[in-house]
Amino acid sequence: MAESRFFIYSSALVMPHSNIAALAAIVGLAAFAPAELQSQPTRGAVPTPASVLGFEPGTDRRLPTWAGVVEYFTRLDAASPRVELRTLGKTTLGRPFIAAFIADSAVLARLPRHREIQRKLADPRLLGAGERARLIGEGKVVVLVTSSIHSTEVGAILTPLVLAHRLTSGEDEETRAMRANAITILVPSLNPDGVDIVSDWYRATLGTPAEGTSPPELYHRYVGHDNNRDWYAFTQVETQLTIDSLHNVWHPQIVNDIHQQGTSGSRIFIPPYMDPIEPNVDPIISAGVNRMGMAMAWRLTSDGKAGVSVNASYDAWTPARAYQHYHAGIRILTETASARLATPITIPFDSLRPSRGYDSRVSSWNFLVPWSGGRWGIGDIIDYQSSATWALLSEAARDRTAWLESFTRVGERAVAGRRAPGRESWPAGYLIPARQRDEGALRTMLRILQRGGVEIRQTAAGVRVNGHAVDAGSYAVLLAQPYGAFAKALLERQRYPDLREYPGGPPKQPYDVTAHTLPLLMGVEVVAVPDTVAVSLGAPIPWVTEPRPVAPGLSDRRARRIALYRSFSPSMDEGWTRWILERYRIPYTSVIDRDVRAGGLERRFDVLVLPDQSPRALSRGVGAPYPDSLRGGLGDAGAASLRRFVERGGTLVTFNEASLYAIEALSLPVRNALSGARPSEFYAPGSILRLELSRAHPLTRGMTAQPIAWFEESPAFEVTDPRRAVALATYPSANLLLSGWLLGGERLAGKAALVEVRQGRGRVILFGFRPQYRAQSMATYPLIWGALR
């Protein structure tokens, strides 16, 4: 009997429920599940995804609309007492942002009670005597499944429908245990607007050479792919809805974030993550990630899934992608291989390629069964994604108590602060003086901390810390609180480890950027406080309100006429720039390739901005197989038009790599001092560097914070004709790195980061960095305002 039960359990992913039930009858399992897990009442027939969408999820060349997704979950909610659908708010473009709660009907009936249990377990200071064990015994493990934040990862919009139907309708023992022991919160898309942007483009190009291409616009209105880099700055409404309505209310023990990756590597990545792990992540959380990820990989391998990679490709360094790691839960990222959107592809085995940490054609400990190659389509994507999520839900339900215990223990270590093992070297907290150069930046930073659950108090008396006088009424963040690690990660300076491909070899590339120090990015003074300094504190402050953002001299119609270039090869930097201009109420006009190529820009605009984009992308734009109307980039005609615009009195402003395009296209007397430098000679993958400003120039007079540059794939300038060009900001020869990772910094000494070039009656302002980086580098916003005036 025991062998039969194990066989049924291990086959649950690959056998239809009817087959499992039949097999149970054959081997004599009359009582297939414990009494408390027996079937519950239903309102009616549970709809299948196909009955609403009109096609089976995984059908080649078929994608849903967001309205269709919402309709399916609406009908599921109406049909089953095991589902509660909630609309959390509206997206950027006004679509409903939804989440589906799935559990036994008895569990859903007590959601307010389970929410209260989660609140208390998340903050051990709220627990009464003897309450800990009782609440752990009563509670359910909360699993938040998020999907489709990157809208070209189209399998991830259909997988939640498959999961919801199976979770709701399944009557096998494993599914019943999931509903009884866990509350699953399904967010079918973290970017509903992008669902329609991508699916509309896909349907419009079916049967054309452009079928399966990415749309020629950002698939989030403002930030595109960077919407998954917003999990500590909280700039976008979708991020705010997820944090405010789900993370901070339900405190999930486990987050499963469903993504897709490229086509030529593993079929799916599952944690453990590669080194480095951000040092403020509690080791209990990292161990939980490793345990869950390896259990999932074991399950998928047992079920015959090939091409499963672990401990490869992705690291766990930046909190921009891992909010839950600082909030007592684990984040399981899965990355499944993609097709051409919903169009299948054929991948010969010999075309598979090595990736970070493994070779997709060779068996290794973290890539045990190579995939043999062949046809790969959206059905395969959904199969792998749903199988991986099912394995996670099974593990979560089976070890409900262990996950709740671990979650509570992380909170207990957090409130212990420096008394917790491994945190003896932490400061007691941070003081943020109330008097800052930029009150708006101060309030933005305080709001970020508060949205992340951080308690902020005000000082009742002045205090002196390490030579810094901090007045009464300033802000204090103690680290001995539930989310003190989140505050520390954002307030301290990062020291990324010097990781090499081999001893003495080139640097090992991080998955994302290496710095995230908000005080430097925002120009806010912060002082670390040792536990030897006594600080008199008041109660936690109320929710901070931000003042209306103001860009001096730019937010009214008398300002200069500004154009912002938008490429059909979409640039996230353009989206961030557009978001900032609108937030600061700065009028602008978007211009595309044909607008620039047509000429006459000086008659319409005073300033034209080229956001960060490679010279090749700017010059050539998109090519085949996109339609002719989108091809060509700026081309020779666009370069000539920009040259005339400047010579006739216009101001051309370029950010980061776009500056290299301007130097070549306009024959400017400036060169890139880093041209040809190999990574082993110079490397700065998303770091914060110190600048020295020429304060006499009108463009730099608005700068009051410590001058910094966000350096990421950036140039460094040498002026070749000082009669026409002047350096407005340069890199010092010492103490250059403020936060992140920098190799070969001596190559930057004395080189320029900001240059003004006079040409004809106009000028070109070359930024060798991104002064509006992900809407975080408020310290350098004044340089933008100066350039636009």
CSV table of C-alpha atoms in Angstrom, one decimal, residues 9 107 111 149 167 248 347 351 357 465 530 606 613 616 653 660 673 692 721 767:
chain,number,residue,atom,x,y,z
A,9,TYR,CA,2.1,11.0,-5.5
A,107,VAL,CA,-9.6,28.8,4.7
A,111,LEU,CA,-8.9,35.2,5.4
A,149,ILE,CA,6.2,41.2,-15.4
A,167,LEU,CA,-5.6,24.2,-8.0
A,248,ASN,CA,3.1,44.2,3.2
A,347,ILE,CA,16.9,24.4,-31.7
A,351,SER,CA,23.4,25.4,-31.4
A,357,GLY,CA,28.2,28.5,-14.5
A,465,VAL,CA,28.1,61.2,16.0
A,530,PRO,CA,27.3,52.9,16.7
A,606,ASP,CA,15.1,74.6,-28.6
A,613,GLN,CA,21.4,54.1,-26.4
A,616,ARG,CA,24.6,51.5,-33.6
A,653,VAL,CA,21.6,66.8,-24.8
A,660,LEU,CA,29.4,58.5,-28.4
A,673,ALA,CA,39.3,57.6,-23.2
A,692,GLU,CA,34.4,67.1,-9.2
A,721,ASP,CA,40.0,71.2,-28.8
A,767,PHE,CA,26.7,63.3,-20.3
